[in-house]
């Protein structure tokens, strides 16, 4: 049973309030997904907004074969991939260099100040570890471990067999273990 179904039906009929409620329910998850899949790029909120614009425009194509949540994740992945491909390889290199410098600056305490709090340091370690994964592994493990989707939902969102999802998550976790060992202590 899809807990969003009544809202989806109302929104598909033009009810903006119903769609606004869907946005409220799923906005944090879409921003988190965009942040993780773009390796912490600063435009995660813009990308999440683009996801909802695309979802609103295509709500009529939602057939209910999966939950709205699964469908929305699929829309998000497509929006994020399109955004990344538009930037081009050269631009991503410069953004990555700038972001690494920003992270170093943020973690350097100003004279007399305490170092960045533990939560921020953990988040940065996790972001760097996830950024090191190939896209297919990063997307699968993010959908499972950060977004809480079930394997079946991930398979539907990515349009791949469930066995592929299982192997991608397994391989991602194997690659992440040595990178996150400092957090396990």
Coordinates of C-alpha atoms in Angstrom, one line a residue:
X1 CA 0.0 0.0 0.0
X2 CA 1.3 3.4 -1.0
X3 CA 0.9 5.9 1.8
X4 CA 1.1 8.7 -0.8
X5 CA -1.5 7.4 -3.2
X6 CA -4.4 9.6 -2.2
X7 CA -2.2 12.7 -2.4
X8 CA -0.8 11.6 -5.8
X9 CA -4.3 11.1 -7.2
X10 CA -5.4 14.5 -5.9
X11 CA -2.2 16.2 -7.2
X12 CA -2.6 14.5 -10.6
X13 CA -6.0 16.1 -10.7
X14 CA -4.5 19.5 -10.2
X15 CA -4.6 19.9 -6.4
X16 CA -1.5 22.0 -5.6
X17 CA -2.0 21.6 -1.9
X18 CA -1.8 17.8 -2.3
X19 CA 1.4 18.2 -4.2
X20 CA 2.8 20.6 -1.7
X21 CA 2.2 17.9 1.0
X22 CA 4.1 15.4 -1.2
X23 CA 7.0 17.8 -1.4
X24 CA 7.0 18.3 2.4
X25 CA 7.0 14.5 2.9
X26 CA 9.9 13.9 0.5
X27 CA 11.9 17.1 0.3
X28 CA 14.6 16.2 2.9
X29 CA 15.2 12.8 1.3
X30 CA 15.6 14.4 -2.1
X31 CA 18.0 17.0 -0.9
X32 CA 20.1 14.3 0.9
X33 CA 20.0 12.1 -2.2
X34 CA 21.2 15.0 -4.4
X35 CA 23.9 16.0 -2.0
X36 CA 25.3 12.5 -1.8
X37 CA 25.0 11.7 -5.5
X38 CA 26.8 15.0 -6.4
X39 CA 29.5 14.4 -3.8
X40 CA 28.3 17.3 -1.6
X41 CA 28.1 19.9 -4.4
X42 CA 26.4 23.0 -3.2
X43 CA 23.4 22.9 -5.5
X44 CA 21.6 19.9 -3.8
X45 CA 18.6 22.1 -2.9
X46 CA 18.3 23.4 -6.4
X47 CA 18.5 19.8 -7.8
X48 CA 15.8 18.7 -5.3
X49 CA 13.6 21.5 -6.5
X50 CA 14.2 20.4 -10.1
X51 CA 13.1 16.9 -9.1
X52 CA 9.8 18.2 -7.8
X53 CA 9.3 20.4 -10.9
X54 CA 9.9 17.3 -13.1
X55 CA 7.6 15.2 -10.9
X56 CA 4.8 17.8 -11.1
X57 CA 5.1 17.9 -14.9
X58 CA 5.1 14.1 -15.2
X59 CA 2.7 13.2 -12.5
X60 CA 0.2 12.1 -15.2
X61 CA 2.7 9.4 -16.3
X62 CA 2.8 7.9 -12.8
X63 CA 1.0 4.6 -13.3
X64 CA 1.1 3.4 -9.7
X65 CA 3.1 0.2 -10.6
X66 CA 5.5 1.2 -7.8
X67 CA 5.1 3.5 -4.8
X68 CA 5.3 7.3 -5.4
X69 CA 8.4 7.3 -3.3
X70 CA 10.1 4.8 -5.6
X71 CA 9.0 6.7 -8.7
X72 CA 10.2 10.0 -7.2
X73 CA 13.7 8.4 -6.5
X74 CA 13.8 7.3 -10.1
X75 CA 12.9 10.9 -11.3
X76 CA 15.6 12.2 -8.9
X77 CA 18.3 9.9 -10.2
X78 CA 17.5 11.0 -13.8
X79 CA 17.5 14.7 -12.9
X80 CA 20.8 14.4 -11.1
X81 CA 22.4 12.4 -13.9
X82 CA 21.3 14.9 -16.4
X83 CA 22.7 17.7 -14.4
X84 CA 26.0 16.0 -14.0
X85 CA 26.3 15.2 -17.7
X86 CA 25.6 18.9 -18.5
X87 CA 28.5 20.1 -16.4
X88 CA 31.0 18.2 -18.4
X89 CA 34.2 16.6 -17.3
X90 CA 36.3 19.7 -17.1
X91 CA 33.9 21.7 -14.9
X92 CA 33.5 18.7 -12.5
X93 CA 37.3 18.7 -12.0
X94 CA 37.3 22.4 -11.1
X95 CA 34.3 22.0 -8.8
X96 CA 36.0 19.1 -7.1
X97 CA 39.2 21.0 -6.5
X98 CA 37.3 24.0 -5.2
X99 CA 35.2 21.8 -2.8
X100 CA 38.3 20.1 -1.5
X101 CA 39.8 23.4 -0.7
X102 CA 36.6 24.6 1.0
X103 CA 36.5 21.5 3.1
X104 CA 40.1 22.0 4.2
X105 CA 39.3 25.6 5.0
X106 CA 36.2 24.7 7.1
X107 CA 38.1 22.0 9.1
X108 CA 41.0 24.4 9.9
X109 CA 40.1 26.0 13.2
X110 CA 40.5 29.8 13.3
X111 CA 42.9 31.0 15.9
X112 CA 41.5 30.4 19.3
X113 CA 38.4 28.5 18.0
X114 CA 37.5 24.9 18.6
X115 CA 37.9 22.4 15.7
X116 CA 34.7 21.7 13.6
X117 CA 32.2 19.6 15.6
X118 CA 32.3 15.8 15.4
X119 CA 29.1 15.5 13.4
X120 CA 30.5 17.7 10.6
X121 CA 33.8 15.7 10.6
X122 CA 31.9 12.5 10.3
X123 CA 29.7 13.8 7.5
X124 CA 32.8 14.9 5.6
X125 CA 34.4 11.5 6.0
X126 CA 31.3 9.8 4.8
X127 CA 30.9 12.2 1.8
X128 CA 34.5 11.6 0.7
X129 CA 34.1 7.9 1.0
X130 CA 30.9 7.9 -1.0
X131 CA 32.4 10.2 -3.6
X132 CA 35.1 7.6 -4.2
X133 CA 32.6 5.0 -5.3
X134 CA 31.6 4.5 -8.9
X135 CA 28.1 6.0 -9.6
X136 CA 26.3 2.7 -9.8
X137 CA 27.6 1.6 -6.4
X138 CA 27.1 5.0 -4.8
X139 CA 23.5 5.3 -6.0
X140 CA 22.6 1.8 -4.8
X141 CA 24.1 2.1 -1.3
X142 CA 22.8 5.6 -0.9
X143 CA 19.2 4.5 -1.7
X144 CA 19.5 1.6 0.7
X145 CA 21.5 2.9 3.7
X146 CA 20.7 6.6 3.6
X147 CA 17.2 6.7 2.0
X148 CA 16.0 3.5 3.5
X149 CA 14.5 2.0 0.3
X150 CA 13.9 -1.7 0.2
X151 CA 15.9 -3.8 -2.4
X152 CA 12.7 -4.2 -4.5
X153 CA 12.2 -0.4 -4.5
X154 CA 15.8 0.2 -5.5
X155 CA 15.5 -2.3 -8.3
X156 CA 12.4 -0.5 -9.6
X157 CA 14.0 3.0 -9.2
X158 CA 17.1 1.9 -11.1
X159 CA 15.3 -0.4 -13.5
X160 CA 17.7 -3.3 -12.8
X161 CA 17.2 -6.8 -11.4
X162 CA 17.2 -7.2 -7.6
X163 CA 20.3 -9.4 -7.8
X164 CA 22.1 -6.4 -9.4
X165 CA 21.0 -4.2 -6.6
X166 CA 22.2 -6.8 -4.0
X167 CA 25.6 -7.1 -5.6
X168 CA 26.1 -3.3 -6.0
X169 CA 25.2 -2.7 -2.4
X170 CA 27.5 -5.5 -1.3
X171 CA 30.4 -4.2 -3.4
X172 CA 29.8 -0.7 -2.2
X173 CA 29.9 -1.7 1.4
X174 CA 33.1 -3.7 0.9
X175 CA 34.7 -0.6 -0.7
X176 CA 33.4 1.7 2.1
X177 CA 34.6 -0.4 5.0
X178 CA 38.3 0.5 4.9
X179 CA 37.4 4.2 4.2
X180 CA 35.1 4.4 7.2
X181 CA 37.1 2.5 9.7
X182 CA 38.0 5.7 11.6
X183 CA 34.3 6.2 12.3
X184 CA 33.8 2.7 13.7
X185 CA 36.2 3.3 16.5

